[in-house]
CSV table of C-alpha atoms and ligand atoms in Angstrom, one decimal:
chain,number,residue,atom,x,y,z
A,12,MET,CA,-8.0,14.4,16.2
A,13,ASN,CA,-4.4,13.3,15.8
A,14,ILE,CA,-3.5,11.7,12.4
A,15,LEU,CA,-0.3,9.9,11.6
A,16,LEU,CA,0.7,9.3,8.0
A,17,TYR,CA,3.1,6.8,6.4
A,18,ARG,CA,3.8,5.7,2.9
A,19,SER,CA,6.6,3.3,2.0
A,20,ASP,CA,7.6,5.6,-0.9
A,21,GLY,CA,7.9,8.6,1.5
A,22,GLN,CA,5.4,10.7,-0.6
A,23,THR,CA,3.2,12.1,2.1
A,24,SER,CA,3.4,15.9,1.5
A,25,ASP,CA,0.2,16.0,-0.6
A,26,TRP,CA,-1.6,13.8,1.9
A,27,GLU,CA,-0.6,16.1,4.8
A,28,ALA,CA,-1.8,19.2,2.9
A,29,ALA,CA,-5.1,17.5,1.9
A,30,PHE,CA,-5.9,16.3,5.4
A,31,ARG,CA,-5.1,19.8,6.9
A,32,ALA,CA,-7.5,21.3,4.4
A,33,ALA,CA,-10.2,18.6,5.0
A,34,LEU,CA,-9.9,18.6,8.8
A,35,PRO,CA,-8.5,22.0,9.9
A,36,ASP,CA,-8.8,21.1,13.6
A,37,ALA,CA,-6.8,17.9,13.3
A,38,GLN,CA,-3.1,17.5,14.0
A,39,VAL,CA,-1.5,15.8,11.0
A,40,ARG,CA,2.1,14.6,10.7
A,41,THR,CA,4.2,12.1,8.9
A,42,TRP,CA,5.7,9.2,10.9
A,43,ILE,CA,9.3,9.2,11.7
A,44,ALA,CA,10.9,6.2,13.5
A,45,GLY,CA,10.2,6.2,17.2
A,46,ASP,CA,7.0,8.3,16.8
A,47,ALA,CA,3.6,6.7,17.3
A,48,ALA,CA,0.8,8.2,19.5
A,49,CYS,CA,-2.2,9.1,17.3
A,50,ASP,CA,-5.9,8.5,17.0
A,51,TYR,CA,-5.9,7.4,13.4
A,52,ALA,CA,-3.1,6.0,11.2
A,53,VAL,CA,-3.3,6.5,7.5
A,54,ILE,CA,-0.7,4.2,5.9
A,55,TRP,CA,0.5,2.2,3.0
A,56,ALA,CA,2.9,-0.8,3.2
A,57,PRO,CA,4.2,0.0,6.7
A,58,PRO,CA,7.3,-1.5,8.3
A,59,ALA,CA,6.9,-3.8,11.3
A,60,GLU,CA,8.3,-1.1,13.6
A,61,LEU,CA,5.4,1.2,12.8
A,62,VAL,CA,2.8,-1.6,13.1
A,63,ALA,CA,4.1,-2.5,16.5
A,64,ARG,CA,3.6,1.1,17.7
A,65,LEU,CA,0.0,1.3,16.6
A,66,GLN,CA,-1.5,-0.9,19.4
A,67,ASN,CA,-3.7,2.0,20.8
A,68,VAL,CA,-5.0,3.6,17.6
A,69,LYS,CA,-8.7,3.9,17.1
A,70,ALA,CA,-8.5,2.8,13.4
A,71,ILE,CA,-6.0,2.2,10.6
A,72,PHE,CA,-6.9,3.6,7.2
A,73,LEU,CA,-5.2,2.2,4.1
A,74,MET,CA,-4.1,4.5,1.3
A,75,GLY,CA,-5.2,1.9,-1.2
A,76,ALA,CA,-7.6,-1.0,-1.9
A,77,GLY,CA,-5.4,-4.0,-1.4
A,78,VAL,CA,-4.9,-5.2,2.2
A,79,ASP,CA,-2.1,-7.8,1.8
A,80,ALA,CA,0.7,-5.5,2.8
A,81,ILE,CA,-1.0,-4.9,6.2
A,82,LEU,CA,-2.6,-8.3,6.9
A,83,LYS,CA,0.7,-10.0,6.5
A,84,PHE,CA,1.5,-8.8,10.0
A,85,GLY,CA,-1.1,-11.2,11.4
A,86,ALA,CA,-1.1,-11.5,15.2
A,87,ALA,CA,1.2,-8.5,15.5
A,88,LEU,CA,-1.6,-6.2,14.2
A,89,PRO,CA,-3.4,-4.0,16.7
A,90,PRO,CA,-7.1,-4.8,17.5
A,91,ALA,CA,-8.3,-1.6,15.8
A,92,PRO,CA,-10.5,-1.8,12.7
A,93,ILE,CA,-8.6,-1.7,9.4
A,94,ILE,CA,-10.4,0.3,6.7
A,95,ARG,CA,-9.4,0.1,3.0
A,96,LEU,CA,-10.2,2.6,0.3
A,97,GLY,CA,-13.6,1.9,-1.3
A,98,ASP,CA,-13.3,2.7,-5.0
A,99,ALA,CA,-12.3,6.4,-4.6
A,100,GLY,CA,-11.9,6.8,-8.4
A,101,MET,CA,-10.1,3.4,-8.8
A,102,GLY,CA,-13.1,1.6,-10.4
A,103,MET,CA,-13.2,4.0,-13.4
A,104,GLN,CA,-9.4,3.8,-13.8
A,105,MET,CA,-9.5,0.0,-13.7
A,106,ALA,CA,-12.3,-0.1,-16.2
A,107,GLU,CA,-10.3,2.1,-18.5
A,108,TYR,CA,-7.1,0.0,-18.2
A,109,VAL,CA,-8.8,-3.4,-18.7
A,110,THR,CA,-11.1,-2.3,-21.5
A,111,HIS,CA,-8.1,-0.9,-23.3
A,112,ALA,CA,-6.2,-4.2,-22.9
A,113,VAL,CA,-9.2,-6.3,-24.0
A,114,LEU,CA,-9.8,-4.2,-27.1
A,115,ARG,CA,-6.1,-4.2,-27.9
A,116,TYR,CA,-6.1,-8.0,-28.1
A,117,PHE,CA,-9.5,-8.3,-29.7
A,118,ARG,CA,-8.7,-5.8,-32.5
A,119,ARG,CA,-5.2,-7.3,-32.9
A,120,PHE,CA,-3.3,-4.2,-32.1
A,121,ASP,CA,-0.7,-6.4,-30.4
A,122,ASP,CA,-0.2,-8.2,-33.8
A,123,TYR,CA,-0.2,-4.9,-35.7
A,124,GLU,CA,2.4,-3.3,-33.4
A,125,ARG,CA,4.7,-6.3,-34.1
A,126,GLN,CA,4.0,-6.0,-37.8
A,127,ALA,CA,4.6,-2.3,-37.9
A,128,ARG,CA,8.0,-2.7,-36.3
A,129,GLN,CA,8.9,-5.1,-39.2
A,130,GLY,CA,7.5,-2.7,-41.8
A,131,ALA,CA,4.7,-5.1,-42.7
A,132,TRP,CA,1.4,-3.9,-44.1
A,133,GLN,CA,-0.9,-7.0,-43.7
A,134,PRO,CA,-4.5,-6.9,-42.7
A,135,LEU,CA,-5.3,-9.9,-40.5
A,136,PRO,CA,-8.6,-11.8,-40.1
A,137,ALA,CA,-10.9,-10.3,-37.4
A,138,HIS,CA,-11.4,-12.3,-34.2
A,139,ASP,CA,-14.9,-13.6,-33.7
A,140,LYS,CA,-16.4,-11.9,-30.7
A,141,GLN,CA,-18.2,-15.1,-29.6
A,142,ASP,CA,-14.7,-16.7,-29.2
A,143,PHE,CA,-13.5,-13.8,-27.0
A,144,THR,CA,-15.0,-14.7,-23.6
A,145,VAL,CA,-13.7,-12.4,-21.0
A,146,GLY,CA,-13.5,-14.0,-17.5
A,147,VAL,CA,-13.0,-11.8,-14.4
A,148,LEU,CA,-11.6,-13.4,-11.3
A,149,GLY,CA,-13.0,-11.4,-8.4
A,150,LEU,CA,-16.4,-9.7,-8.6
A,151,GLY,CA,-15.8,-7.1,-5.9
A,152,GLN,CA,-15.7,-3.3,-6.3
A,153,LEU,CA,-13.1,-3.3,-9.1
A,154,GLY,CA,-14.2,-6.5,-10.8
A,155,ARG,CA,-17.8,-5.3,-11.1
A,156,SER,CA,-16.6,-2.0,-12.5
A,157,VAL,CA,-14.6,-3.8,-15.2
A,158,ILE,CA,-17.6,-6.0,-16.1
A,159,GLU,CA,-19.9,-3.0,-16.4
A,160,ALA,CA,-17.4,-1.2,-18.7
A,161,LEU,CA,-17.0,-4.2,-21.0
A,162,ARG,CA,-20.8,-4.9,-21.2
A,163,PRO,CA,-21.6,-2.6,-24.1
A,164,PHE,CA,-19.0,-4.2,-26.3
A,165,GLY,CA,-20.9,-7.5,-26.4
A,166,PHE,CA,-18.1,-10.0,-25.3
A,167,PRO,CA,-19.4,-13.1,-23.6
A,168,LEU,CA,-18.7,-12.3,-19.9
A,169,ARG,CA,-18.1,-14.6,-16.9
A,170,GLY,CA,-17.0,-14.1,-13.4
A,171,TRP,CA,-15.7,-16.0,-10.4
A,172,SER,CA,-16.0,-15.1,-6.7
A,173,ARG,CA,-16.0,-16.6,-3.3
A,174,SER,CA,-19.7,-16.3,-2.6
A,175,PRO,CA,-22.3,-17.0,-5.3
A,176,LYS,CA,-23.4,-14.0,-7.4
A,177,THR,CA,-26.2,-13.2,-9.9
A,178,ILE,CA,-25.3,-10.5,-12.4
A,179,ALA,CA,-27.4,-10.0,-15.4
A,180,GLY,CA,-25.7,-11.0,-18.6
A,181,VAL,CA,-22.7,-12.5,-16.8
A,182,ASP,CA,-22.1,-16.3,-16.3
A,183,CYS,CA,-21.1,-16.5,-12.6
A,184,PHE,CA,-19.1,-19.6,-11.6
A,185,ASP,CA,-18.1,-21.2,-8.4
A,186,ASP,CA,-16.1,-23.9,-10.0
A,187,LEU,CA,-12.7,-22.4,-11.0
A,188,ASP,CA,-11.7,-25.0,-13.6
A,189,ALA,CA,-15.1,-24.7,-15.3
A,190,PHE,CA,-14.7,-20.9,-15.3
A,191,LEU,CA,-11.2,-21.1,-16.9
A,192,CYS,CA,-12.2,-23.6,-19.6
A,193,GLY,CA,-13.2,-21.5,-22.6
A,194,THR,CA,-12.1,-18.2,-21.1
A,195,ARG,CA,-10.1,-16.3,-23.8
A,196,VAL,CA,-9.2,-13.2,-21.8
A,197,LEU,CA,-8.5,-13.8,-18.1
A,198,VAL,CA,-8.7,-10.7,-15.9
A,199,CYS,CA,-7.3,-11.1,-12.4
A,200,LEU,CA,-8.9,-8.8,-9.8
A,201,LEU,CA,-8.6,-11.0,-6.7
A,202,PRO,CA,-7.2,-9.9,-3.3
A,203,LEU,CA,-4.0,-11.7,-2.4
A,204,THR,CA,-4.8,-14.2,0.4
A,205,PRO,CA,-3.5,-17.6,1.4
A,206,GLU,CA,-6.2,-19.1,-0.9
A,207,THR,CA,-5.4,-17.0,-4.0
A,208,ASN,CA,-1.6,-16.9,-3.7
A,209,GLN,CA,-0.1,-18.7,-6.8
A,210,LEU,CA,-3.7,-19.6,-7.8
A,211,LEU,CA,-2.9,-19.3,-11.5
A,212,ASP,CA,-0.4,-22.2,-11.8
A,213,HIS,CA,0.5,-24.2,-15.0
A,214,ALA,CA,-2.4,-26.6,-14.7
A,215,ARG,CA,-5.0,-23.8,-14.3
A,216,LEU,CA,-3.5,-21.4,-17.0
A,217,SER,CA,-3.5,-24.4,-19.4
A,218,LEU,CA,-7.3,-24.5,-19.1
A,219,LEU,CA,-7.6,-21.2,-20.8
A,220,ALA,CA,-8.7,-21.2,-24.5
A,221,ARG,CA,-5.9,-21.5,-27.0
A,222,GLY,CA,-4.8,-18.0,-28.0
A,223,GLY,CA,-5.9,-16.7,-24.6
A,224,VAL,CA,-4.4,-13.8,-22.8
A,225,VAL,CA,-3.9,-12.9,-19.2
A,226,ILE,CA,-4.5,-9.4,-17.8
A,227,ASN,CA,-3.2,-9.2,-14.2
A,228,VAL,CA,-4.1,-6.0,-12.3
A,229,ALA,CA,-4.3,-7.5,-8.8
A,230,ARG,CA,-1.1,-8.8,-7.3
A,231,GLY,CA,1.9,-10.5,-8.9
A,232,ALA,CA,1.9,-13.5,-6.5
A,233,HIS,CA,-1.4,-14.7,-8.0
A,234,ILE,CA,0.5,-16.0,-11.0
A,235,ASP,CA,3.2,-18.6,-11.4
A,236,ASP,CA,5.5,-16.5,-13.6
A,237,ASP,CA,7.4,-19.5,-15.1
A,238,ALA,CA,4.1,-21.2,-16.1
A,239,LEU,CA,2.8,-18.1,-17.7
A,240,LEU,CA,6.0,-17.6,-19.7
A,241,ALA,CA,6.2,-21.3,-20.7
A,242,LEU,CA,2.6,-21.2,-22.0
A,243,ILE,CA,3.2,-18.0,-24.0
A,244,ARG,CA,6.4,-19.4,-25.5
A,245,ALA,CA,4.7,-22.7,-26.3
A,246,GLY,CA,2.0,-20.8,-28.2
A,247,HIS,CA,-0.9,-21.8,-26.0
A,248,LEU,CA,-1.3,-18.3,-24.8
A,249,ALA,CA,-1.0,-15.3,-27.1
A,250,GLY,CA,0.3,-12.9,-24.4
A,251,ALA,CA,-0.2,-11.1,-21.1
A,252,THR,CA,-0.6,-7.6,-19.9
A,253,LEU,CA,0.9,-7.3,-16.4
A,254,ASP,CA,0.5,-4.3,-14.1
A,255,VAL,CA,1.7,-6.1,-10.9
A,256,PHE,CA,4.6,-8.3,-10.0
A,257,ARG,CA,5.9,-10.5,-7.2
A,258,ASP,CA,8.8,-8.0,-6.8
A,259,GLU,CA,8.2,-4.4,-8.0
A,260,PRO,CA,9.9,-3.4,-10.1
A,261,PRO,CA,10.8,-6.9,-11.5
A,262,ALA,CA,14.6,-7.5,-11.5
A,263,PRO,CA,16.4,-6.2,-14.6
A,264,ASP,CA,17.1,-9.7,-15.8
A,265,HIS,CA,13.5,-10.9,-15.2
A,266,PRO,CA,12.4,-12.8,-18.4
A,267,TYR,CA,9.2,-10.7,-18.6
A,268,TRP,CA,11.2,-7.7,-19.8
A,269,GLY,CA,12.5,-9.5,-22.8
A,270,GLU,CA,9.3,-11.2,-23.8
A,271,PRO,CA,7.6,-9.2,-26.6
A,272,ARG,CA,4.2,-10.8,-25.9
A,273,VAL,CA,4.3,-9.5,-22.4
A,274,THR,CA,3.2,-5.9,-21.9
A,275,ILE,CA,4.4,-4.4,-18.6
A,276,THR,CA,3.0,-1.3,-16.8
A,277,PRO,CA,4.4,-0.1,-13.4
A,278,HIS,CA,1.4,-0.8,-11.1
A,279,ILE,CA,-0.7,2.1,-12.5
A,280,SER,CA,-3.9,0.4,-13.5
A,281,ALA,CA,-5.8,2.2,-10.6
A,282,LEU,CA,-3.8,4.9,-8.9
A,283,THR,CA,-4.8,6.3,-5.5
A,284,LEU,CA,-6.1,9.8,-6.2
A,285,VAL,CA,-5.1,11.7,-3.2
A,286,PRO,CA,-7.9,14.3,-3.1
A,287,GLU,CA,-10.6,11.6,-3.4
A,288,ALA,CA,-8.9,9.3,-1.0
A,289,VAL,CA,-8.5,12.0,1.7
A,290,ARG,CA,-12.2,13.2,1.2
A,291,GLN,CA,-13.3,9.6,1.8
A,292,ILE,CA,-11.0,8.9,4.7
A,293,ALA,CA,-11.8,12.2,6.4
A,294,ALA,CA,-15.5,11.6,6.2
A,295,LYS,CA,-15.0,8.1,7.7
A,296,MET,CA,-13.0,9.5,10.5
A,297,GLN,CA,-15.8,12.0,11.3
A,298,ALA,CA,-18.3,9.2,11.1
A,299,LEU,CA,-16.3,7.0,13.5
A,300,ALA,CA,-15.9,10.0,15.9
A,301,ARG,CA,-19.7,10.2,15.9
A,302,GLY,CA,-19.9,6.5,16.8
A,303,GLU,CA,-21.2,5.4,13.4
A,304,THR,CA,-20.0,2.4,11.4
A,305,VAL,CA,-18.2,2.9,8.1
A,306,ALA,CA,-17.9,1.0,4.8
A,307,ASP,CA,-14.9,-0.9,3.6
A,308,MET,CA,-13.8,-2.5,6.9
A,309,VAL,CA,-11.3,-5.3,6.3
A,310,ASP,CA,-12.5,-8.8,7.4
A,311,ARG,CA,-9.4,-10.3,8.9
A,312,THR,CA,-10.8,-13.8,8.8
A,313,LYS,CA,-11.6,-13.6,5.0
A,314,GLY,CA,-8.3,-11.9,4.4
A,315,TYR,CA,-9.8,-8.9,2.4
B,27,NDP,P1,-13.0,-6.5,-3.2
B,27,NDP,O1,-12.6,-7.0,-1.8
B,27,NDP,O2,-14.1,-5.5,-3.4
B,27,NDP,O3,-13.4,-7.8,-4.1
B,27,NDP,C1,-12.6,-9.0,-4.0
B,27,NDP,C2,-13.3,-10.1,-4.9
B,27,NDP,O4,-12.5,-11.2,-4.9
B,27,NDP,C3,-14.7,-10.5,-4.3
B,27,NDP,O5,-15.6,-10.7,-5.3
B,27,NDP,C4,-14.4,-11.8,-3.6
B,27,NDP,O6,-15.5,-12.7,-3.5
B,27,NDP,C5,-13.3,-12.3,-4.5
B,27,NDP,N1,-12.5,-13.3,-3.8
B,27,NDP,C6,-11.7,-13.2,-2.7
B,27,NDP,N2,-11.2,-14.3,-2.3
B,27,NDP,C7,-11.6,-15.2,-3.2
B,27,NDP,C8,-11.4,-16.6,-3.3
B,27,NDP,N3,-10.6,-17.3,-2.4
B,27,NDP,N4,-12.0,-17.3,-4.2
B,27,NDP,C9,-12.8,-16.6,-5.1
B,27,NDP,N5,-13.1,-15.3,-5.1
B,27,NDP,C10,-12.5,-14.6,-4.1
B,27,NDP,O7,-11.6,-6.0,-3.9
B,27,NDP,P2,-11.4,-4.9,-5.0
B,27,NDP,O8,-12.3,-5.3,-6.2
B,27,NDP,O9,-11.6,-3.5,-4.5
B,27,NDP,O10,-9.9,-5.1,-5.3
B,27,NDP,C11,-9.3,-6.3,-5.8
B,27,NDP,C12,-7.8,-6.3,-5.7
B,27,NDP,O11,-7.3,-5.4,-6.7
B,27,NDP,C13,-7.2,-5.7,-4.4
B,27,NDP,O12,-7.2,-6.6,-3.4
B,27,NDP,C14,-5.8,-5.3,-4.9
B,27,NDP,O13,-4.9,-6.3,-4.7
B,27,NDP,C15,-6.0,-5.1,-6.4
B,27,NDP,N6,-5.8,-3.6,-6.7
B,27,NDP,C16,-4.8,-3.3,-7.7
B,27,NDP,C17,-4.6,-2.0,-8.0
B,27,NDP,C18,-3.6,-1.7,-9.1
B,27,NDP,O14,-3.3,-0.5,-9.4
B,27,NDP,N7,-3.0,-2.7,-9.8
B,27,NDP,C19,-5.3,-0.9,-7.4
B,27,NDP,C20,-6.3,-1.4,-6.5
B,27,NDP,C21,-6.5,-2.7,-6.2
B,27,NDP,P3,-16.8,-12.3,-2.7
B,27,NDP,O15,-17.5,-11.3,-3.6
B,27,NDP,O16,-17.5,-13.5,-2.6
B,27,NDP,O17,-16.4,-11.7,-1.4
B,28,OXD,C1,-4.1,-0.9,-4.2
B,28,OXD,C2,-3.0,-0.8,-5.1
B,28,OXD,O1,-4.4,-2.0,-3.7
B,28,OXD,O2,-2.4,0.2,-5.3
B,28,OXD,O3,-4.7,0.2,-4.0
B,28,OXD,O4,-2.6,-1.9,-5.6
């Protein structure tokens, strides 16, 4: 078995070591320009030159859960199956991140952080939990993990997905506007597709409850940045916690950096854990080699 690795950040040495340990008989190497022949490519955010050289691979494995950075190549993609990571420790991390952010707003730590910087000692009225509806856009592997983590806290929960869902204790919507009306905390966990690109524009964000907050842990291009900032500055929204951006990192003069009601993290809400990812991918390679089917195949027509 011949495995080719590529990451846009160049950090492949731990992947090489983990694959050599998991599949001792495999030949494992990191891609250098001009190289190509392999059975399996394990990649993240590849350049066009690499994609063009993968026409004969048996399968492409992604080092993450999102598929936008590969599906953007459209007709230039090889016919081989594309297989994303399935959870691999990301569900728990996403649940931790989003739960932290929801509780921070609900218990007013954002207000207390601002007060403390001004030396102010001032207890504030508690928010009413029934006014703190959490709406999760995307009820896939990560959205469901977030819903389950929030469940014990007793927030009203709602969700929105492409196909209808029934989840105990969760109001599942197919009408997006109805979902947004009354949502106080909006969590975005959608894949980035032509349908979801710039989904959260001014009109839709305005439907959120007054004092609402946005937690975006999916992709920056889901949100109209100008609209989000305008609604925060106008006082309709209380703030945002953003882990993902249209350009990463955002430019030094991006207005998000200077907006105190925007909390920025550097795309860390659910990191790829290399040992877990390699265990999962190696097992899938072995299953494919035995002629079996594997989970987490990307559906190119749906775009995720
Ligand atoms: P899944 O593919 O498991 O779930 C996607 C969900 O979004 C599904 O419920 C799907 O609906 C829904 N959906 C897709 N398109 C639409 C649409 N047009 N309208 C309504 N609902 C839609 O993805 P994951 O949960 O694993 O991951 C979600 C995203 O999170 C990834 O695509 C990635 O961009 C991002 N991510 C971010 C990370 C970070 O560190 N910030 C880390 C990992 C992932 P249905 O159920 O009907 O198919
Ligand atoms: C992913 C990501 O999709 O890191 O895995 O965003």
